[in-house]
Short mmCIF file of C-alpha atoms and ligand atoms in Angstrom, two decimals:
data_model
loop_
_atom_site.label_atom_id
_atom_site.label_comp_id
_atom_site.label_asym_id
_atom_site.label_seq_id
_atom_site.Cartn_x
_atom_site.Cartn_y
_atom_site.Cartn_z
CA MET A 1 52.01 101.08 -118.60
CA GLY A 2 48.44 100.31 -117.42
CA ARG A 3 49.91 98.24 -114.64
CA ASN A 4 52.10 101.11 -113.48
CA LEU A 5 49.26 103.63 -113.64
CA ALA A 6 47.20 101.27 -111.44
CA ARG A 7 50.07 101.02 -108.95
CA ASN A 8 50.53 104.79 -108.95
CA LEU A 9 46.81 105.26 -108.17
CA ALA A 10 46.94 102.64 -105.40
CA ARG A 11 50.01 104.29 -103.88
CA HIS A 12 47.99 107.51 -103.73
CA ASP A 13 45.26 105.76 -101.72
CA PHE A 14 42.77 105.37 -104.55
CA PRO A 15 41.21 101.88 -104.44
CA VAL A 16 41.78 100.36 -107.89
CA ALA A 17 39.47 97.84 -109.56
CA LEU A 18 41.46 95.71 -112.00
CA HIS A 19 40.53 93.76 -115.07
CA ASN A 20 42.66 92.28 -117.83
CA ARG A 21 41.62 89.99 -120.66
CA THR A 22 44.29 87.62 -119.38
CA TYR A 23 43.41 87.12 -115.72
CA ALA A 24 46.90 85.82 -114.90
CA ARG A 25 48.20 89.37 -115.49
CA THR A 26 45.77 90.78 -112.94
CA GLU A 27 46.79 88.07 -110.46
CA SER A 28 50.49 88.76 -110.95
CA LEU A 29 49.97 92.50 -110.33
CA VAL A 30 48.11 91.79 -107.10
CA SER A 31 50.58 89.17 -105.90
CA GLU A 32 53.63 91.32 -106.67
CA HIS A 33 52.33 94.72 -105.60
CA GLY A 34 49.20 94.07 -103.52
CA ASP A 35 50.83 95.72 -100.50
CA GLU A 36 51.03 99.11 -102.28
CA GLY A 37 47.33 99.89 -101.81
CA THR A 38 43.83 98.52 -102.34
CA PHE A 39 43.36 96.44 -105.48
CA VAL A 40 40.03 94.80 -106.34
CA PRO A 41 40.67 92.22 -109.06
CA SER A 42 37.87 90.89 -111.27
CA GLU A 43 37.99 88.07 -113.76
CA SER A 44 34.96 89.23 -115.74
CA LEU A 45 34.27 92.67 -117.16
CA GLU A 46 30.79 92.57 -115.56
CA ASP A 47 32.22 92.00 -112.05
CA PHE A 48 34.85 94.67 -112.68
CA VAL A 49 32.25 97.31 -113.58
CA ALA A 50 29.97 96.28 -110.71
CA SER A 51 32.84 96.69 -108.22
CA ILE A 52 33.29 100.41 -108.95
CA ALA A 53 31.37 103.20 -107.19
CA ARG A 54 29.35 105.54 -109.46
CA PRO A 55 30.05 107.72 -111.33
CA ARG A 56 32.64 105.17 -112.43
CA PRO A 57 35.97 106.44 -113.73
CA ILE A 58 37.30 103.61 -115.94
CA ILE A 59 40.77 103.84 -117.43
CA VAL A 60 41.25 101.91 -120.65
CA MET A 61 44.85 101.07 -121.49
CA VAL A 62 44.92 99.06 -124.71
CA LYS A 63 46.53 99.40 -128.14
CA ALA A 64 45.28 102.47 -130.05
CA GLY A 65 42.83 101.84 -132.90
CA GLU A 66 40.47 98.87 -133.17
CA PRO A 67 41.34 97.31 -129.79
CA THR A 68 40.14 100.54 -128.11
CA ASP A 69 36.84 100.46 -130.01
CA ALA A 70 36.39 96.79 -129.12
CA VAL A 71 36.83 97.45 -125.39
CA ILE A 72 34.48 100.45 -125.49
CA GLU A 73 31.86 98.34 -127.24
CA GLN A 74 32.04 95.72 -124.49
CA LEU A 75 32.03 98.29 -121.70
CA VAL A 76 29.23 100.61 -122.76
CA PRO A 77 26.26 98.25 -122.15
CA LEU A 78 27.52 97.74 -118.60
CA LEU A 79 27.78 101.45 -117.72
CA ASP A 80 25.36 103.93 -116.18
CA GLU A 81 24.66 107.58 -116.88
CA GLY A 82 27.53 109.87 -115.87
CA ASP A 83 30.22 107.17 -115.92
CA VAL A 84 33.55 108.24 -117.41
CA VAL A 85 35.63 106.15 -119.80
CA ILE A 86 39.23 107.37 -119.98
CA ASP A 87 41.46 106.33 -122.88
CA CYS A 88 45.08 106.76 -121.81
CA GLY A 89 46.57 105.31 -125.01
CA ASN A 90 48.11 107.25 -127.89
CA ALA A 91 44.83 107.54 -129.83
CA HIS A 92 44.40 109.76 -132.87
CA PHE A 93 42.45 112.84 -131.78
CA ALA A 94 39.90 112.30 -134.59
CA ASP A 95 39.09 108.86 -133.13
CA THR A 96 38.75 110.45 -129.72
CA ARG A 97 36.32 113.05 -131.09
CA ARG A 98 34.26 110.28 -132.67
CA ARG A 99 34.23 108.18 -129.48
CA GLU A 100 33.43 111.17 -127.28
CA ALA A 101 30.45 112.09 -129.45
CA ALA A 102 29.17 108.50 -129.46
CA LEU A 103 29.38 108.17 -125.68
CA ARG A 104 27.94 111.63 -125.09
CA ASP A 105 24.84 110.44 -126.99
CA LYS A 106 24.52 107.70 -124.36
CA ALA A 107 24.90 110.17 -121.45
CA LEU A 108 28.41 108.85 -120.77
CA HIS A 109 31.68 110.79 -120.67
CA PHE A 110 34.65 109.87 -122.80
CA VAL A 111 37.99 111.35 -121.92
CA GLY A 112 40.96 111.03 -124.28
CA ALA A 113 43.93 111.57 -122.00
CA GLY A 114 47.46 111.85 -123.33
CA VAL A 115 49.90 110.30 -120.87
CA SER A 116 53.60 110.86 -121.31
CA GLY A 117 56.58 109.55 -119.45
CA GLY A 118 56.81 105.91 -120.45
CA GLU A 119 56.50 103.09 -117.93
CA GLU A 120 58.57 104.79 -115.25
CA GLY A 121 56.56 107.98 -115.60
CA ALA A 122 53.30 106.08 -115.25
CA LEU A 123 54.52 104.72 -111.94
CA HIS A 124 56.27 107.73 -110.46
CA GLY A 125 54.30 110.60 -111.99
CA PRO A 126 53.57 111.18 -115.67
CA SER A 127 52.47 114.32 -117.47
CA ILE A 128 48.75 113.90 -118.14
CA MET A 129 46.81 115.73 -120.86
CA PRO A 130 43.11 114.95 -120.40
CA GLY A 131 40.47 116.17 -122.84
CA GLY A 132 36.70 115.69 -122.58
CA SER A 133 33.94 117.57 -120.85
CA ALA A 134 34.63 120.02 -118.04
CA GLU A 135 32.11 118.03 -115.98
CA SER A 136 34.12 114.82 -116.32
CA TYR A 137 37.22 116.68 -115.14
CA GLU A 138 35.44 117.57 -111.91
CA THR A 139 35.39 113.86 -111.06
CA LEU A 140 38.73 112.96 -112.58
CA GLY A 141 40.83 116.06 -111.98
CA PRO A 142 41.73 115.46 -108.32
CA MET A 143 42.65 111.84 -109.03
CA LEU A 144 44.77 112.56 -112.12
CA GLU A 145 46.43 115.57 -110.56
CA ALA A 146 47.40 113.47 -107.52
CA ILE A 147 49.19 110.83 -109.58
CA ALA A 148 50.82 113.25 -112.05
CA ALA A 149 54.38 114.55 -111.73
CA GLN A 150 54.60 117.68 -109.59
CA VAL A 151 56.89 120.63 -110.36
CA ASP A 152 57.22 123.40 -107.75
CA GLY A 153 54.04 122.04 -106.15
CA THR A 154 52.07 122.27 -109.43
CA PRO A 155 50.70 119.06 -110.93
CA CYS A 156 51.69 118.23 -114.51
CA CYS A 157 48.04 117.72 -115.40
CA THR A 158 45.25 120.07 -116.33
CA HIS A 159 42.01 119.95 -118.27
CA VAL A 160 43.19 120.58 -121.84
CA GLY A 161 39.83 121.16 -123.52
CA PRO A 162 36.75 119.36 -124.92
CA ASP A 163 36.63 116.05 -126.85
CA GLY A 164 39.92 115.37 -128.72
CA ALA A 165 41.94 118.26 -127.26
CA GLY A 166 43.98 116.08 -124.88
CA HIS A 167 45.01 113.57 -127.50
CA PHE A 168 45.74 116.38 -129.95
CA VAL A 169 48.13 117.98 -127.48
CA LYS A 170 49.75 114.59 -126.75
CA MET A 171 50.17 114.05 -130.51
CA VAL A 172 51.97 117.39 -130.86
CA HIS A 173 54.03 116.58 -127.75
CA ASN A 174 55.23 113.49 -129.57
CA GLY A 175 55.91 115.48 -132.75
CA ILE A 176 58.11 117.83 -130.73
CA GLU A 177 59.73 114.73 -129.19
CA TYR A 178 60.63 113.57 -132.72
CA ALA A 179 62.16 116.96 -133.58
CA ASP A 180 64.02 117.19 -130.28
CA MET A 181 65.53 113.73 -130.71
CA GLN A 182 66.49 114.36 -134.34
CA LEU A 183 68.26 117.59 -133.35
CA ILE A 184 70.11 115.79 -130.58
CA ALA A 185 71.07 113.03 -133.01
CA GLU A 186 72.37 115.58 -135.53
CA ALA A 187 74.39 117.33 -132.80
CA TYR A 188 75.91 113.97 -131.88
CA ASP A 189 76.73 113.21 -135.53
CA LEU A 190 78.38 116.60 -136.02
CA LEU A 191 80.54 116.13 -132.93
CA ARG A 192 81.39 112.56 -133.88
CA ARG A 193 82.21 113.15 -137.53
CA GLY A 194 83.16 116.81 -137.36
CA LEU A 195 85.54 116.51 -134.43
CA GLY A 196 86.20 112.78 -134.53
CA ALA A 197 85.15 112.68 -130.87
CA ASP A 198 84.39 109.24 -129.45
CA PRO A 199 81.00 108.46 -127.86
CA SER A 200 82.28 108.69 -124.28
CA ARG A 201 83.64 112.19 -124.92
CA ILE A 202 80.37 113.21 -126.54
CA ALA A 203 78.51 111.74 -123.56
CA ALA A 204 80.54 114.05 -121.32
CA ILE A 205 79.71 117.03 -123.56
CA PHE A 206 75.99 116.26 -123.32
CA GLY A 207 76.40 115.86 -119.56
CA GLU A 208 77.83 119.39 -119.40
CA TRP A 209 75.10 120.77 -121.66
CA ASN A 210 72.56 119.32 -119.28
CA GLU A 211 73.74 121.77 -116.67
CA GLY A 212 72.78 124.83 -118.71
CA ASP A 213 69.86 126.13 -120.80
CA LEU A 214 69.57 122.80 -122.60
CA GLU A 215 68.83 120.90 -119.37
CA SER A 216 66.21 118.31 -120.23
CA TYR A 217 65.37 114.66 -119.84
CA LEU A 218 66.33 113.84 -123.44
CA ILE A 219 69.77 115.50 -123.12
CA GLU A 220 70.29 113.65 -119.83
CA ILE A 221 69.52 110.23 -121.29
CA THR A 222 71.56 111.02 -124.42
CA ALA A 223 74.61 111.18 -122.14
CA ASP A 224 73.61 107.79 -120.64
CA VAL A 225 73.08 106.11 -124.01
CA LEU A 226 76.36 107.44 -125.42
CA ALA A 227 78.32 106.42 -122.33
CA HIS A 228 76.99 102.86 -122.45
CA THR A 229 79.28 100.01 -123.57
CA ASP A 230 77.85 96.91 -125.24
CA ALA A 231 78.54 93.95 -122.95
CA ALA A 232 78.76 91.41 -125.79
CA THR A 233 81.34 93.21 -127.93
CA GLY A 234 82.95 95.79 -125.65
CA GLN A 235 82.06 98.38 -128.33
CA PRO A 236 80.25 101.64 -127.61
CA PHE A 237 76.56 100.66 -127.52
CA ILE A 238 75.75 103.34 -130.11
CA ASP A 239 78.00 101.56 -132.64
CA VAL A 240 76.25 98.21 -132.41
CA VAL A 241 72.71 99.55 -132.87
CA LEU A 242 71.27 99.42 -136.40
CA ASP A 243 70.93 103.00 -137.70
CA GLN A 244 67.28 102.70 -138.75
CA ALA A 245 64.78 104.53 -136.52
CA GLU A 246 61.33 103.08 -136.01
CA GLN A 247 58.10 105.00 -135.49
CA LYS A 248 54.66 104.13 -134.24
CA GLY A 249 52.89 107.00 -135.95
CA THR A 250 52.32 110.01 -133.70
CA GLY A 251 55.02 112.06 -135.46
CA ARG A 252 53.43 111.27 -138.80
CA TRP A 253 50.00 112.27 -137.45
CA THR A 254 51.44 115.57 -136.23
CA VAL A 255 52.77 116.35 -139.69
CA GLN A 256 49.64 115.16 -141.52
CA THR A 257 47.44 117.24 -139.22
CA ALA A 258 49.71 120.27 -139.57
CA LEU A 259 49.41 120.02 -143.35
CA ASP A 260 45.62 119.95 -143.02
CA LEU A 261 45.66 122.94 -140.68
CA GLY A 262 48.18 124.84 -142.82
CA VAL A 263 50.81 125.07 -140.07
CA PRO A 264 54.46 124.80 -141.20
CA VAL A 265 55.97 122.34 -138.70
CA THR A 266 59.12 121.94 -140.78
CA GLY A 267 61.33 120.69 -137.93
CA ILE A 268 58.88 117.95 -136.97
CA ALA A 269 58.42 117.02 -140.62
CA GLU A 270 62.18 116.80 -141.20
CA ALA A 271 62.54 114.64 -138.10
CA THR A 272 59.78 112.31 -139.25
CA PHE A 273 61.23 112.04 -142.75
CA ALA A 274 64.74 111.55 -141.35
CA ARG A 275 63.48 108.40 -139.60
CA SER A 276 61.95 107.32 -142.86
CA VAL A 277 65.19 107.95 -144.80
CA SER A 278 67.13 105.94 -142.22
CA GLY A 279 64.85 102.97 -142.84
CA HIS A 280 65.36 102.90 -146.61
CA ALA A 281 68.38 100.61 -146.69
CA GLU A 282 67.51 99.57 -150.25
CA GLN A 283 68.18 103.15 -151.39
CA ARG A 284 70.94 104.05 -148.96
CA GLU A 285 73.27 101.23 -149.98
CA PRO A 286 73.22 101.73 -153.76
CA THR A 287 73.47 105.50 -153.36
CA ARG A 288 76.52 105.12 -151.15
CA ALA A 289 78.02 102.80 -153.77
CA ALA A 290 77.22 105.19 -156.63
CA TYR A 291 78.99 108.13 -154.97
CA PRO A 292 82.14 106.69 -153.42
CA ASP A 293 83.99 110.00 -153.68
CA ALA A 294 81.17 112.43 -153.03
CA HIS A 295 82.80 115.78 -152.84
CA VAL A 296 83.46 117.02 -149.34
CA GLU A 297 85.04 120.44 -149.24
CA ALA A 298 88.69 120.44 -148.21
CA GLY A 299 89.36 122.11 -144.89
CA TRP A 300 85.76 121.77 -143.71
CA ARG A 301 86.76 120.39 -140.33
CA PRO A 302 86.51 122.92 -137.52
CA ASP A 303 89.98 123.83 -136.26
CA ASP A 304 88.95 125.11 -132.83
CA GLU A 305 87.31 122.14 -131.13
CA ASP A 306 85.96 123.96 -128.08
CA ALA A 307 84.50 126.71 -130.26
CA PHE A 308 82.78 124.10 -132.44
CA VAL A 309 81.27 122.33 -129.42
CA GLU A 310 79.89 125.67 -128.26
CA ASP A 311 78.59 126.40 -131.78
CA VAL A 312 76.76 123.07 -131.86
CA ARG A 313 75.28 123.73 -128.41
CA ARG A 314 73.94 127.10 -129.50
CA ALA A 315 72.66 125.76 -132.81
CA LEU A 316 70.88 122.98 -130.94
CA TYR A 317 69.23 125.46 -128.61
CA ALA A 318 68.10 127.77 -131.42
CA SER A 319 66.76 124.87 -133.50
CA LYS A 320 64.96 123.54 -130.46
CA VAL A 321 63.24 126.89 -129.96
CA VAL A 322 62.01 126.61 -133.57
CA ALA A 323 60.71 123.05 -133.01
CA TYR A 324 58.76 124.08 -129.92
CA ALA A 325 57.53 127.28 -131.58
CA GLN A 326 56.14 125.21 -134.46
CA GLY A 327 54.57 122.67 -132.10
CA PHE A 328 52.83 125.40 -130.13
CA ASP A 329 51.65 126.96 -133.39
CA GLU A 330 50.00 123.67 -134.25
CA ILE A 331 48.35 123.43 -130.84
CA GLN A 332 46.93 126.90 -131.25
CA ALA A 333 45.77 126.22 -134.81
CA GLY A 334 44.05 123.00 -133.65
CA SER A 335 42.48 124.85 -130.77
CA ARG A 336 41.08 127.48 -133.13
CA ALA A 337 39.89 124.94 -135.70
CA TYR A 338 38.05 122.79 -133.15
CA ASP A 339 37.13 125.55 -130.70
CA TRP A 340 38.98 123.91 -127.81
CA GLY A 341 40.15 127.04 -125.99
CA ILE A 342 43.56 125.50 -125.19
CA ASP A 343 45.79 127.65 -122.99
CA PRO A 344 49.33 127.31 -124.43
CA GLY A 345 50.97 128.51 -121.19
CA ALA A 346 49.14 125.74 -119.30
CA MET A 347 50.46 123.16 -121.78
CA ALA A 348 54.04 124.35 -121.19
CA THR A 349 53.33 124.09 -117.46
CA ILE A 350 52.19 120.46 -117.57
CA TRP A 351 55.15 119.49 -119.77
CA ARG A 352 57.66 120.74 -117.22
CA GLY A 353 57.72 117.37 -115.47
CA GLY A 354 56.88 113.73 -116.07
CA CYS A 355 56.90 113.76 -119.87
CA ILE A 356 59.60 112.83 -122.37
CA ILE A 357 60.17 116.42 -123.53
CA ARG A 358 60.41 117.87 -120.02
CA ALA A 359 63.00 120.62 -120.09
CA ARG A 360 64.16 123.64 -118.20
CA PHE A 361 63.19 125.99 -121.00
CA LEU A 362 59.49 125.06 -120.78
CA ASP A 363 59.41 127.52 -117.88
CA ARG A 364 60.45 130.19 -120.37
CA ILE A 365 57.74 129.10 -122.80
CA ARG A 366 55.16 129.24 -120.03
CA GLU A 367 56.31 132.75 -119.09
CA ALA A 368 56.16 133.84 -122.73
CA TYR A 369 52.57 132.65 -123.22
CA ASP A 370 51.45 133.86 -119.81
CA ALA A 371 52.75 137.32 -120.72
CA ASP A 372 51.03 137.22 -124.13
CA PRO A 373 48.67 134.31 -124.93
CA GLU A 374 48.27 135.73 -128.45
CA LEU A 375 52.00 135.60 -129.30
CA PRO A 376 52.22 135.21 -133.10
CA THR A 377 55.20 132.89 -132.60
CA LEU A 378 57.43 131.98 -129.66
CA LEU A 379 60.30 133.34 -131.73
CA VAL A 380 59.22 136.89 -130.95
CA ALA A 381 58.95 136.46 -127.18
CA PRO A 382 61.67 138.73 -125.71
CA TYR A 383 63.55 135.91 -123.94
CA PHE A 384 63.71 133.81 -127.10
CA VAL A 385 64.64 136.78 -129.31
CA GLU A 386 67.69 137.24 -127.14
CA ALA A 387 68.52 133.51 -127.04
CA VAL A 388 68.19 133.03 -130.81
CA GLN A 389 70.06 136.25 -131.54
CA GLU A 390 72.91 135.06 -129.35
CA GLY A 391 73.12 131.72 -131.14
CA LEU A 392 72.57 132.93 -134.66
CA GLU A 393 76.16 133.05 -135.89
CA SER A 394 76.87 129.64 -134.38
CA TRP A 395 73.73 128.25 -136.00
CA ARG A 396 74.81 129.46 -139.44
CA ARG A 397 78.35 128.13 -138.97
CA VAL A 398 77.10 124.70 -137.88
CA VAL A 399 74.71 124.35 -140.83
CA ALA A 400 77.47 125.47 -143.20
CA THR A 401 79.96 123.04 -141.65
CA ALA A 402 77.46 120.19 -141.98
CA ALA A 403 76.93 120.99 -145.67
CA ARG A 404 80.65 121.37 -146.38
CA GLY A 405 81.47 118.15 -144.57
CA GLY A 406 78.68 116.11 -146.14
CA ILE A 407 77.01 115.45 -142.78
CA PRO A 408 73.22 115.38 -143.09
CA ALA A 409 71.67 117.85 -140.64
CA PRO A 410 68.12 118.26 -142.00
CA ALA A 411 66.53 119.47 -138.78
CA PHE A 412 69.27 122.03 -138.03
CA ALA A 413 69.18 123.28 -141.61
CA SER A 414 65.42 123.43 -141.97
CA SER A 415 64.99 125.21 -138.63
CA LEU A 416 67.43 127.87 -139.74
CA ALA A 417 65.71 128.18 -143.13
CA TYR A 418 62.33 128.53 -141.38
CA PHE A 419 63.73 131.24 -139.14
CA ASP A 420 65.24 133.08 -142.10
CA ALA A 421 61.97 132.77 -144.02
CA LEU A 422 59.96 134.27 -141.16
CA ARG A 423 62.33 137.20 -140.86
CA ALA A 424 62.79 137.85 -144.60
CA GLU A 425 61.48 141.14 -145.89
CA ARG A 426 60.57 139.58 -149.25
CA LEU A 427 60.14 135.91 -150.04
CA PRO A 428 60.38 134.39 -153.52
CA ALA A 429 56.75 133.37 -153.08
CA ALA A 430 56.06 136.34 -155.39
CA LEU A 431 57.68 134.36 -158.22
CA ILE A 432 55.59 131.28 -157.38
CA GLN A 433 52.52 133.48 -157.73
CA GLY A 434 53.73 134.80 -161.07
CA LEU A 435 54.31 131.27 -162.34
CA ARG A 436 50.92 130.04 -161.11
CA ASP A 437 49.23 132.91 -162.86
CA ASP A 438 51.21 132.30 -166.05
CA PHE A 439 50.49 128.61 -166.47
CA GLY A 440 47.08 128.39 -164.81
CA ALA A 441 45.56 131.87 -164.47
CA HIS A 442 45.50 131.33 -160.71
CA THR A 443 45.69 135.10 -160.07
CA TYR A 444 47.87 137.06 -157.64
CA ARG A 445 47.59 139.96 -155.25
CA ARG A 446 49.68 143.13 -155.57
CA VAL A 447 51.69 144.96 -152.94
CA ASP A 448 50.28 148.34 -153.97
CA ARG A 449 46.53 147.74 -154.57
CA PRO A 450 43.81 145.54 -153.06
CA GLY A 451 42.08 142.81 -155.08
CA THR A 452 43.19 139.87 -157.20
CA PHE A 453 44.77 140.22 -160.64
CA HIS A 454 45.62 138.18 -163.72
CA THR A 455 48.11 139.05 -166.45
CA LEU A 456 47.29 137.99 -170.02
CA TRP A 457 50.57 136.07 -170.40
CA ALA A 458 49.71 134.59 -173.80
CA GLY A 459 48.22 137.85 -175.02
CA ASP A 460 49.26 141.46 -174.82
CA LEU A 461 50.57 141.17 -171.21
CA SER A 462 47.94 143.59 -169.95
CA GLU A 463 46.61 143.07 -166.44
CA GLU A 464 43.02 142.36 -165.49
CA LYS A 465 41.49 142.93 -162.09
CA GLN A 466 39.61 139.77 -161.19
CA GLY A 467 38.13 140.47 -157.80
C1 6PG B 1 55.70 109.43 -124.22
C2 6PG B 1 56.19 108.80 -125.50
C3 6PG B 1 55.39 107.58 -125.80
C4 6PG B 1 56.07 106.65 -126.80
C5 6PG B 1 56.09 107.21 -128.18
C6 6PG B 1 57.14 106.56 -129.04
O1 6PG B 1 55.31 110.58 -124.31
O2 6PG B 1 55.71 108.76 -123.18
O3 6PG B 1 56.05 109.70 -126.55
O4 6PG B 1 54.11 107.99 -126.16
O5 6PG B 1 57.34 106.34 -126.36
O6 6PG B 1 54.83 106.95 -128.73
O7 6PG B 1 56.84 106.91 -130.33
P1 6PG B 1 57.55 106.35 -131.58
O8 6PG B 1 57.56 104.85 -131.47
O9 6PG B 1 56.73 106.81 -132.71
O10 6PG B 1 58.93 106.91 -131.54
#
């Protein structure tokens, strides 16, 4: 990825100083792509730093965690006031805050920049989410905006906010990516098991969906993956891949952080746990063996195939709105907690191109936040109210069909439950409060009077006002 970012910069006429711990890698980049622009290779870190004009913008592209700290430690003594170190890896935003503070103390800038789009994106135009000081963005902005993806003439890069804001937003981007992929996977499973459709037919369905509201990079490549045939066996590729999803950690961070911030990102959490469930072969196998005839309701299969495909499409769209709504809630909660001043509409704008979750409907999200930056949830933006309303019956039917047919659809089901919880007039949380007060005198509030109260459950059941 670092290699492709360097090539992208060179192609945009920025001279690029190069250094890699393994010099052969630097040499191979220059010999293979030296004609794409100006590369200045250096074998030593000292020569590399000396070859850059001040204030030096230095992009670090190494594994997140200790390797990043090790590189920063080597670099810092060689730098001068005002130089900018840019970490383009998937760092945890708390690490970025720590590093930014440490370098700020040395009169250096540290920019944690989320970069999305994989290797191809890095070369042809990623979505870039840089944090750090506004001053550092004055130097970096023009360069990053030039190499970023462009949509309608607007670069998919903007200054996100101070210190860890960029990596925070990239973390949530990845959390949404988890939810989006899980929803797509559940839609595939429902079509495969519910209709008995083969992967090539489902690929065609996803291809059609990609021409409507669902148009997005992930839907597009779902059609490609499902249409692919394994060369070795002649089987559909999807059938020869082990059904255990890996994860590097950004989804987990999104959920952990959301728990700390008190933001219910249920779709992202379900998606993260679904990967975890898939990996527990030691539990999956005995459970399958213990329930050979697990009850599946007779007649659960949809009888109108076209209607079911349309139901799944609508359920996917509605669930996706929930996933994005929750992700944006987390961005706003993070922004409030750390005083970052993140503009949610601007985040939707820079995700329209280059990144993994790029999608047509990000334009709608941008419009919603531009119209009202204080939206309590995307679910109440007029466009999304109409879209969800339109898909609601389908959504309920799909979740019910999944349950009746024994097809796990945790992200579909939890998105619907979240939606129903938000719109419920009364939640059973009142009972939770009663129970907490009964066993632990944790108190409760009343609907008809201010203050906190406790009932003497073990006594005469009279009520005391506690505060
Ligand atoms: C991106 C991707 C990228 C990477 C993920 C994969 O935006 O370009 O999100 O960052 O592919 O980190 O994450 P998992 O391995 O956790 O699925």
